[in-house]
Coordinates of C-alpha atoms in Angstrom, one line a residue:
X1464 CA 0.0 0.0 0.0
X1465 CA 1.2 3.5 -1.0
X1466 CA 2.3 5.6 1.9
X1467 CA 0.2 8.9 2.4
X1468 CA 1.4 11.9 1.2
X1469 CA 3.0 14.4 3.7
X1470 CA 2.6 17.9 2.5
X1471 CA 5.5 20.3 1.4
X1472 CA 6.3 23.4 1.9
X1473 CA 8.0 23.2 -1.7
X1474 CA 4.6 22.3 -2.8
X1475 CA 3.4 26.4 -3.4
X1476 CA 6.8 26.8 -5.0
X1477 CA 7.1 23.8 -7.5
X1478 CA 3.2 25.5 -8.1
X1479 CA 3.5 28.6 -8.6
X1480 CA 7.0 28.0 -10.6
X1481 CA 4.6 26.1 -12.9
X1482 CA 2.3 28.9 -13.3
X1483 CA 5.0 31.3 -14.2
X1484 CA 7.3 29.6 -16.9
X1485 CA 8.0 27.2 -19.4
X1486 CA 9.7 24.6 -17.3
X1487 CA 11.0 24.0 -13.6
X1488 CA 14.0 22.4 -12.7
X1489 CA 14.4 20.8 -9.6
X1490 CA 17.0 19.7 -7.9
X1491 CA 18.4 18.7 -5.0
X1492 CA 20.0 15.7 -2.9
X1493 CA 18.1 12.1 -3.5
X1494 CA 15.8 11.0 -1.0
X1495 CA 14.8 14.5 -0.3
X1496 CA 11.2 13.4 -2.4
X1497 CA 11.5 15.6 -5.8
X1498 CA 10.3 12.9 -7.6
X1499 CA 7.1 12.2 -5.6
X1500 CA 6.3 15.6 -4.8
X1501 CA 6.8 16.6 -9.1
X1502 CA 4.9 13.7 -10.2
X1503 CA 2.2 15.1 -8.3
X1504 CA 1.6 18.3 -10.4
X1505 CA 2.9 16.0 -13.5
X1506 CA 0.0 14.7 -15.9
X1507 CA 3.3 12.4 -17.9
X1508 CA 5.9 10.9 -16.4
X1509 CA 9.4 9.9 -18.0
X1510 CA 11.2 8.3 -15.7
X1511 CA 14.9 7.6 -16.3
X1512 CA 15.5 5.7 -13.0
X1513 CA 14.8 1.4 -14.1
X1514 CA 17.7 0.2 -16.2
X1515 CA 15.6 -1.8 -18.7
X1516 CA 14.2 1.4 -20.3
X1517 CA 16.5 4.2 -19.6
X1518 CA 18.8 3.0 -22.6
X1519 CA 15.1 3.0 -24.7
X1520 CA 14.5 6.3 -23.7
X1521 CA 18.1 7.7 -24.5
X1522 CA 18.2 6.7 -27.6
X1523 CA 15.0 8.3 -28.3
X1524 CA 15.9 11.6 -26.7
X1525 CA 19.4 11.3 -29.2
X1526 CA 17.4 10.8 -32.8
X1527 CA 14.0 12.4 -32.1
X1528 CA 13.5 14.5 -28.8
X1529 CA 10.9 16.3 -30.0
X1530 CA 8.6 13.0 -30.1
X1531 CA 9.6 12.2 -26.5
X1532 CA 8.8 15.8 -25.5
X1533 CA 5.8 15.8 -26.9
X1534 CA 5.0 12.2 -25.5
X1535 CA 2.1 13.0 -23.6
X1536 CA 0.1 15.7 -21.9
X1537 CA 1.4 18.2 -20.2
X1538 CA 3.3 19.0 -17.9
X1539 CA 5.6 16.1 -18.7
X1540 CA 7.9 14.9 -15.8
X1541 CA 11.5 14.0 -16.8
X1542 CA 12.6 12.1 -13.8
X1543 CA 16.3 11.7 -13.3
X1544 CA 16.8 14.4 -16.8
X1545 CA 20.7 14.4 -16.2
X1546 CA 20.8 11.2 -18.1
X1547 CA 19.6 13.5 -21.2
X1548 CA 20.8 16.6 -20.3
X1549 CA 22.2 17.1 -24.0
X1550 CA 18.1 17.6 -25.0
X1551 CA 18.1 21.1 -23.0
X1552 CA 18.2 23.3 -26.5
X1553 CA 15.4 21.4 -27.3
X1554 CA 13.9 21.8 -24.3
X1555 CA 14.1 25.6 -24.8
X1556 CA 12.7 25.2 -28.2
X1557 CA 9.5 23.3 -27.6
X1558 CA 9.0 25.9 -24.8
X1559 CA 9.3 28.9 -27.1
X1560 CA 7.0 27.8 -29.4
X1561 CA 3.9 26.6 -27.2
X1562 CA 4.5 30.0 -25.5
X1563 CA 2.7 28.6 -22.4
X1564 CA 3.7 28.1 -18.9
X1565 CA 4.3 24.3 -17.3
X1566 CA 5.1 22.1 -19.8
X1567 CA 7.9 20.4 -18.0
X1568 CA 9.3 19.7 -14.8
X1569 CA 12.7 18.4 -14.7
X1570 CA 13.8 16.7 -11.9
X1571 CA 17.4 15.4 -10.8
X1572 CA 19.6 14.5 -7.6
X1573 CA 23.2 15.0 -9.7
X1574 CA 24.3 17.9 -11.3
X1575 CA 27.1 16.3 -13.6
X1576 CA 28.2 19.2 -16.0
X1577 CA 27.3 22.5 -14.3
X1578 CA 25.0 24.7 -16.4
X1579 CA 27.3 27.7 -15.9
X1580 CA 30.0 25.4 -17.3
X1581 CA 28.0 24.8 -20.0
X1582 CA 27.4 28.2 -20.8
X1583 CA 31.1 28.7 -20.9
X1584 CA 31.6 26.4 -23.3
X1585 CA 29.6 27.5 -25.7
X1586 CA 27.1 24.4 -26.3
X1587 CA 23.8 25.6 -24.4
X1588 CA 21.2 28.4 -24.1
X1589 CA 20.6 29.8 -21.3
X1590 CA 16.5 29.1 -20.7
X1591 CA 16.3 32.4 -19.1
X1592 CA 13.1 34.1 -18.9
X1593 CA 11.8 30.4 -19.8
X1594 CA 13.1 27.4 -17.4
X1595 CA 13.2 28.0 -13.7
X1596 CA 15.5 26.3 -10.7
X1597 CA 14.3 25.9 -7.9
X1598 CA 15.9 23.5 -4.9
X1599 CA 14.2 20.9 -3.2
X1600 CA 15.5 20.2 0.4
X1601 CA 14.8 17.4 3.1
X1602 CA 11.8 18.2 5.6
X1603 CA 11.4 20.7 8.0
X1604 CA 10.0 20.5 11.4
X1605 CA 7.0 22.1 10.5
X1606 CA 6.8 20.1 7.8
X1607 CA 7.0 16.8 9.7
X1608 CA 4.6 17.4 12.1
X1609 CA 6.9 18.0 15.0
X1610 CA 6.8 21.3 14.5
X1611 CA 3.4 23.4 15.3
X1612 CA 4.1 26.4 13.3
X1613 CA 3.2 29.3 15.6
X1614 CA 5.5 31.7 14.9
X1615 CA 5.7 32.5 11.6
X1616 CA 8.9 34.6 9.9
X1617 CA 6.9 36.8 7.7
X1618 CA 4.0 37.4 10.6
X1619 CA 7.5 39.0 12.3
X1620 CA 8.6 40.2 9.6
X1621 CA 5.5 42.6 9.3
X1622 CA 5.6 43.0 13.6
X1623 CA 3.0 40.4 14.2
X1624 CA 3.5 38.2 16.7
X1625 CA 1.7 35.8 19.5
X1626 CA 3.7 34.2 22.6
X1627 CA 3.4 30.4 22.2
X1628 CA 4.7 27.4 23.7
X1629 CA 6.6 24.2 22.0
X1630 CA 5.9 20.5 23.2
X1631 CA 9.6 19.6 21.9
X1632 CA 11.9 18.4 24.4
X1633 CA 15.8 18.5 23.9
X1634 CA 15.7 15.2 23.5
X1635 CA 13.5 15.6 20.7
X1636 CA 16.1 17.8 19.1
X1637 CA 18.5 14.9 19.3
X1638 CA 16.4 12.5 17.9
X1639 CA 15.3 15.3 15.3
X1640 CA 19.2 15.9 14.2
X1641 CA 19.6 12.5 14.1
X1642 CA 16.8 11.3 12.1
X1643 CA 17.0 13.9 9.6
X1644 CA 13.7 15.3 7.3
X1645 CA 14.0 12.0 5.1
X1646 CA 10.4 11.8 3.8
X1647 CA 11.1 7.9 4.2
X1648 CA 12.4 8.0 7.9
X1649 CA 9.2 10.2 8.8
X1650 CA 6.4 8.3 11.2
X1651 CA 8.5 5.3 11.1
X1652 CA 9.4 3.3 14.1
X1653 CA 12.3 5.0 16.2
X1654 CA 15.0 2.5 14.5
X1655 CA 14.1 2.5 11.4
X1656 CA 13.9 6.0 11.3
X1657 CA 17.1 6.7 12.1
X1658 CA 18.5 4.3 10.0
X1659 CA 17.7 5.8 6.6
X1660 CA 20.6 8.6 7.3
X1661 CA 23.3 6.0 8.0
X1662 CA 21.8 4.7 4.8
X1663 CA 22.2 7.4 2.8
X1664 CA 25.8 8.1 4.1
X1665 CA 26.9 4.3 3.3
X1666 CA 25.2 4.9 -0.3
X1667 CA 27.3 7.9 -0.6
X1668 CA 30.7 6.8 0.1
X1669 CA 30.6 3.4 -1.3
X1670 CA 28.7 3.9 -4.8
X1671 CA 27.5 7.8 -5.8
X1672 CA 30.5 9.9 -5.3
X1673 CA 32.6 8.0 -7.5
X1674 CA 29.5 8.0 -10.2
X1675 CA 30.2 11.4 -11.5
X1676 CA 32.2 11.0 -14.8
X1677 CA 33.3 14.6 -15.1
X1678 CA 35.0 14.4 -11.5
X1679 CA 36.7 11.0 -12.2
X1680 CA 37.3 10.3 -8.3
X1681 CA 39.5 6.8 -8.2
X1682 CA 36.9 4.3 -5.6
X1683 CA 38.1 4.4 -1.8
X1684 CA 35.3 4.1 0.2
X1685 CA 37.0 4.6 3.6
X1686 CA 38.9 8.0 2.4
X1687 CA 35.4 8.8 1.2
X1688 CA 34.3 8.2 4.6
X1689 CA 37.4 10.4 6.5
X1690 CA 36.4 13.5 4.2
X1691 CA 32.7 13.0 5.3
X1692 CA 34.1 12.8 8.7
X1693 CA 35.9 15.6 8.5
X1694 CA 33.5 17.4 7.2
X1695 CA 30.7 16.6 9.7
X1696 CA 33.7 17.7 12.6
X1697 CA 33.6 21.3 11.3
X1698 CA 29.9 21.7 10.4
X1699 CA 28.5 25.0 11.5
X1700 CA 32.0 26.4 11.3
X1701 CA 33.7 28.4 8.3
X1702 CA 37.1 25.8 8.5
X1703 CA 38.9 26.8 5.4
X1704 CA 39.6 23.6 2.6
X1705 CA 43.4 23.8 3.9
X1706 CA 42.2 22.9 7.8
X1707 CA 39.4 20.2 6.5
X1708 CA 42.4 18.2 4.3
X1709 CA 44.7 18.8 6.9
X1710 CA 42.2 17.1 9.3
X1711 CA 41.7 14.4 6.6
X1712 CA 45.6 13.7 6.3
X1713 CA 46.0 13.6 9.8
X1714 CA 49.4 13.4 8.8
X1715 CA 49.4 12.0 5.3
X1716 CA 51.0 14.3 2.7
X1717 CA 49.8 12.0 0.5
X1718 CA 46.5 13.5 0.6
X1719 CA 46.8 16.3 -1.8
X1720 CA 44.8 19.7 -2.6
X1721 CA 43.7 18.4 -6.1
X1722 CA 42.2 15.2 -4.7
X1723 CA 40.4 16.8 -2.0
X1724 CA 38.8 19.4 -4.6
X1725 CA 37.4 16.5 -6.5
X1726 CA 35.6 15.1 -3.0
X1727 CA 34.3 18.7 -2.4
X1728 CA 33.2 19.1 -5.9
X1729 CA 31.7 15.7 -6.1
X1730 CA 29.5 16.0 -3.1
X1731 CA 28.2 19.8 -4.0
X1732 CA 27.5 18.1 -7.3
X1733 CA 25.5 15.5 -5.4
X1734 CA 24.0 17.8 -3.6
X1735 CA 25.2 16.5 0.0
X1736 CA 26.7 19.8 0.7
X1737 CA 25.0 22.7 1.0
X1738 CA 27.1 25.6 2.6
X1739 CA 25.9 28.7 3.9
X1740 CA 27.5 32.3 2.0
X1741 CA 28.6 35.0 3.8
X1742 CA 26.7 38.4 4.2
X1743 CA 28.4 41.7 3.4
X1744 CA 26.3 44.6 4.7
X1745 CA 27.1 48.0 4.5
X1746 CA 28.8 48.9 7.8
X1747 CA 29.2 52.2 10.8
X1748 CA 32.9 51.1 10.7
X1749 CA 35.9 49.9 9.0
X1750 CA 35.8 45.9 10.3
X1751 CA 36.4 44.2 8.1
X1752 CA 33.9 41.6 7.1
X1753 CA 34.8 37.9 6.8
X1754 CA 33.7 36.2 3.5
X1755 CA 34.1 32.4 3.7
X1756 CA 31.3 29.9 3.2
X1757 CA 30.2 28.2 6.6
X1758 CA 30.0 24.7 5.8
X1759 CA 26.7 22.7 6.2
X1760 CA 25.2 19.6 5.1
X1761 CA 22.2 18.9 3.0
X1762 CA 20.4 17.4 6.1
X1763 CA 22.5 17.7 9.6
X1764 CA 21.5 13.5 9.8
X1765 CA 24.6 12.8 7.9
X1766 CA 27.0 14.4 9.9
X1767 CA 25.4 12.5 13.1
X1768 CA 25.5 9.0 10.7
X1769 CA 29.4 10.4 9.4
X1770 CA 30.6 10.5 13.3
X1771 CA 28.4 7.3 14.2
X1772 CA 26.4 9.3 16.8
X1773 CA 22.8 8.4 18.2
X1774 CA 20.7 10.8 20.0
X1775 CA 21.9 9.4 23.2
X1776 CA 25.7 10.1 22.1
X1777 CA 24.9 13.1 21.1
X1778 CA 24.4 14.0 24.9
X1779 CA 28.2 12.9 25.7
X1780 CA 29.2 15.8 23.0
X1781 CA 27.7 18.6 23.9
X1782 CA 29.7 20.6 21.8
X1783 CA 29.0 18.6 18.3
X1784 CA 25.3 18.4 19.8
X1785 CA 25.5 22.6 19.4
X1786 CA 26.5 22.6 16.5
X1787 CA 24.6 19.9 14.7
X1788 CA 21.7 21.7 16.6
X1789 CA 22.4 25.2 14.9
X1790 CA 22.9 23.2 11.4
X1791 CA 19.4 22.1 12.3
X1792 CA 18.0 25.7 12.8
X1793 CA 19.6 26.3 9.1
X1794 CA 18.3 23.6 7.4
X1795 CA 14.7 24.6 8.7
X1796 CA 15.4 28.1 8.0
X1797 CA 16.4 27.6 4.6
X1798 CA 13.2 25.8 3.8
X1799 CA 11.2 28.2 4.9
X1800 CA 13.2 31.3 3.3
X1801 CA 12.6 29.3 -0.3
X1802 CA 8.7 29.6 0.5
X1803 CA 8.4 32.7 1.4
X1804 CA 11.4 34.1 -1.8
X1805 CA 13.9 35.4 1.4
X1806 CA 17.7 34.2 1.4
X1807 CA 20.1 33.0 4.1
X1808 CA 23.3 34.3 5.2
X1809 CA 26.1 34.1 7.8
X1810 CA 27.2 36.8 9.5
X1811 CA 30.7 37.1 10.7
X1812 CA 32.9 40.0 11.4
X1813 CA 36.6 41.2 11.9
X1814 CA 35.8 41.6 15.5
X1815 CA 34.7 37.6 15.6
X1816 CA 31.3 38.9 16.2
X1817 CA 28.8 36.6 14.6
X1818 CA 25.2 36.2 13.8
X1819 CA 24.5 32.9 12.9
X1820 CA 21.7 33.8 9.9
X1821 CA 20.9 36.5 8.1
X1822 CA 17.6 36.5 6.3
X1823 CA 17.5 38.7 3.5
X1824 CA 13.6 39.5 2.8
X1825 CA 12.6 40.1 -1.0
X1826 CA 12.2 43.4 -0.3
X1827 CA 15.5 44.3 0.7
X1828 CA 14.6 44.1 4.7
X1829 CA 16.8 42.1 6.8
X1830 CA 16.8 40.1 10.4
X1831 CA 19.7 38.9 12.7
X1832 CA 19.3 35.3 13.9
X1833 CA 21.1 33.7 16.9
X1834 CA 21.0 29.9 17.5
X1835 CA 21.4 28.7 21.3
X1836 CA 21.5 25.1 22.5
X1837 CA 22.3 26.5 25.9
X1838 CA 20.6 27.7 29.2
X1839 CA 18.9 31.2 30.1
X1840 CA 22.7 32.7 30.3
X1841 CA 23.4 32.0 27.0
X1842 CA 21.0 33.1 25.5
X1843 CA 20.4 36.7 27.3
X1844 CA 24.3 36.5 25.6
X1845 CA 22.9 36.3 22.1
X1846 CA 20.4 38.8 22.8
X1847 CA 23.2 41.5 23.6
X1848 CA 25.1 40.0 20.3
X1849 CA 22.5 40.8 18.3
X1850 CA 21.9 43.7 19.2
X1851 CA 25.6 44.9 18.9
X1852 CA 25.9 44.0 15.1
X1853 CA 22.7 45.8 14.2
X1854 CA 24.0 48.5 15.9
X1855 CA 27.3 48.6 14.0
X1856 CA 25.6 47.9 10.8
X1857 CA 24.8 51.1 8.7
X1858 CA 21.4 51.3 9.1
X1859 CA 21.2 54.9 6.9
X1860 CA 21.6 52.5 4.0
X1861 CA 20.3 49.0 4.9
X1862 CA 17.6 50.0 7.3
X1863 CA 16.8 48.8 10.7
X1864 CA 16.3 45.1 11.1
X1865 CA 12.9 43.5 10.9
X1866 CA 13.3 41.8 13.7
X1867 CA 16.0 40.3 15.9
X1868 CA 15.5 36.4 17.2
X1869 CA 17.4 33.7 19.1
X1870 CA 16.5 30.3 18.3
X1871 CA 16.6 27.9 20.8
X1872 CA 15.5 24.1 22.2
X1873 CA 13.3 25.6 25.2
X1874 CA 9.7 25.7 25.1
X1875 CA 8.5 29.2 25.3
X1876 CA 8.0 31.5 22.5
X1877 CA 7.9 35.5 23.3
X1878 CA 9.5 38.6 23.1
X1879 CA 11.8 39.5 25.6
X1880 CA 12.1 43.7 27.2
X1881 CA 14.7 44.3 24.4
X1882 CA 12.6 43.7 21.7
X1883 CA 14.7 40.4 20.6
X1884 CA 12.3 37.3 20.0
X1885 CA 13.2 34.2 21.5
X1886 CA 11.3 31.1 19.5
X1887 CA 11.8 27.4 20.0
X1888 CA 12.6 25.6 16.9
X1889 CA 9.7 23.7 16.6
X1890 CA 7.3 27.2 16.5
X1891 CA 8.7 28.4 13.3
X1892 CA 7.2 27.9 10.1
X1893 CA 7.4 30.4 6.4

């Protein structure tokens, strides 16, 4: 029996994406459910996935694509399209002349040969104006159900705002981190729940990193495994390349810069990575502003299955439990900043000050975000933060922030004498 659907947030985006141009790409890490959520808005379905008709279905897309895109009614679903990327110009054709909106939705968890790339070398159009991208992630809280949704950013946003209270315990923050927003681990029994991220990781380092012909990464499944290792060590921090192969080496000259480009560049091209860009506001001072990437996950459940934690072990780490915790409040963020057209940023300055996320509102308005794991201390701590780096942002030119928040684990939602909201994880929602 089919399992029931659970609702997306990226539902209203793949939607109104369809409304608004030719096609819609989407992308973003397997498992994360962009096949089950597109075929859902799709009346045709291509799907490139079983072996005994891919090869069928290549060859058809190499002597006539127009046939195949023209195969059914639309929208037509190309599931797993990188295996026929080389039809895009086509594509782009049979767009421009229906000059209608959703014909196709494009759906794929590798991106192979970057479109940029592409560009650059001279053998694609661009689509723009006509084909749309748009990133799929792994669930949210809210979206799960463990969330409640009571606070919402763009109620905030627009000063709206109603004290609430969270039923999630920090032990369901573990679990949570853990278990990951797998649409397959959700309302599963406890174990088999958090075994789908230790499956994903094992699928990962033993099989789809070395799939990617352009990267040409020689198979080694355990110095697959000490990259992700490393990796999931300095999650929620900005470690530069040189510190993460250094960590990798541990030692081991043999290790070199090229090699460990190829890992990086294979697992952004798998989508597995998914780091969060700096923010560069106009500023009262001359501090200097700190541009590196902090480095994240797709899903903060493969950095627990990378360093073999459990929710229980997470507890012995209270340090990896912080920051896997703040990569949490990311993800979650980021999924709700798609919906709602904001971006995500990291704030960090010459002075080490930090805000850990920066939303970036459509229109140009802006917020501060702190995450703490910590007690009442820690996060009156924050508060002050916050306040200090709006205060030494130029606020003649980017105006005054929307709001201010600190995210925590606790279980009360409200606004503190400062002005500076303090919201449990599980309250947020778009």
């Amino acid at each position: 029996m089919a399992r029931e659907y659970i609702a997306r947030v990226f539902d209203d985006i793949l939607a109104f994406a369809l409304k608004s141009k030719g096609a819609v790409i989407v992308e973003g890490p397997k498992w994360c459910g962009k096949s089950t959520t597109s075929a859902r808005f799709a009346k045709t379905v291509i799907d490139l996935m079983p072996l005994n008709t891919r090869d069928e279905i290549i060859q058809m897309a190499k002597i006539v694509p127009s046939i195949l895109l023209n195969s059914g009614e639309k929208p037509i679903m190309i599931d797993e399209w990188q295996h026929i990327e080389f039809i895009w110009d086509q594509i782009k054709y049979e767009v421009d002349k229906s000059g209608t909106f959703g014909n196709y939705i494009l759906t794929g968890s590798v991106s192979d040969k970057t479109r940029q790339q592409a560009l650059v070398d001279g053998d694609r159009h661009t689509g723009n104006g006509r084909i749309v991208r748009k990133r799929m992630r792994t669930m949210s809280l809210f979206e799960t159900g463990d969330g409640n949704g009571s606070v919402s950013l763009l109620a905030m946003k627009n000063n709206s705002f109603t004290p609430s209270i969270s039923n999630a315990t920090i032990y369901d923050y573990a679990f949570y981190i853990c278990r990951g927003g797998w649409p397959m681990a959700i309302k599963q029994e406890r174990d088999i729940s958090l075994q789908q991220a230790r499956d994903y990781f094992d699928v990962i380092v033993s099989d789809d990193i070395y799939s990617l012909k352009s990267v040409a990464l020689r198979p080694n499944e355990e110095r697959a495994r000490k990259v992700m290792q490393s990796y999931a060590r300095n999650v929620s921090i900005a470690a530069s390349d040189q510190a993460l192969r250094e960590d990798v080496s541990n030692g081991d000259a043999r290790f070199d810069k090229d090699v460990f480009h190829k890992y990086m560049l294979a697992l952004k091209r798998l989508f597995v990575i998914d780091e969060l860009p700096a923010w560069n506001p106009n500023l009262r001072s001359k501090t200097a502003i700190r541009t590196k990437e902090t480095r994240h996950f797709c899903d903060p459940s493969i950095a627990a299955a990378a360093l073999n934690l459990s929710p229980d072990g997470l507890f012995k780490d209270i340090t990896t439990f912080g920051l896997l915790f703040e990569s949490l409040v990311i993800h979650d963020l980021r999924v709700y900043c798609d919906a709602i057209g904001a971006r995500l940023y990291k704030y960090r300055d010459g002075k080490k000050r930090e805000a850990d996320a920066v939303i970036q509102f459509q229109d140009g308005s802006w917020a501060l975000v702190e995450v703490k794991l910590g007690n009442q201390e820690d996060i009156d701590y924050a508060c002050q933060n916050l306040q200090k780096i709006a205060n030494d942002i130029n606020q003649d030119k980017m105006g005054k922030p929307v709001f201010l928040m600190v995210v925590t684990k606790n279980k009360l939602a409200y606004r503190n004498d400062d002005g500076v909201y303090i919201v449990p994880l599980a309250c947020l929602r778009p």
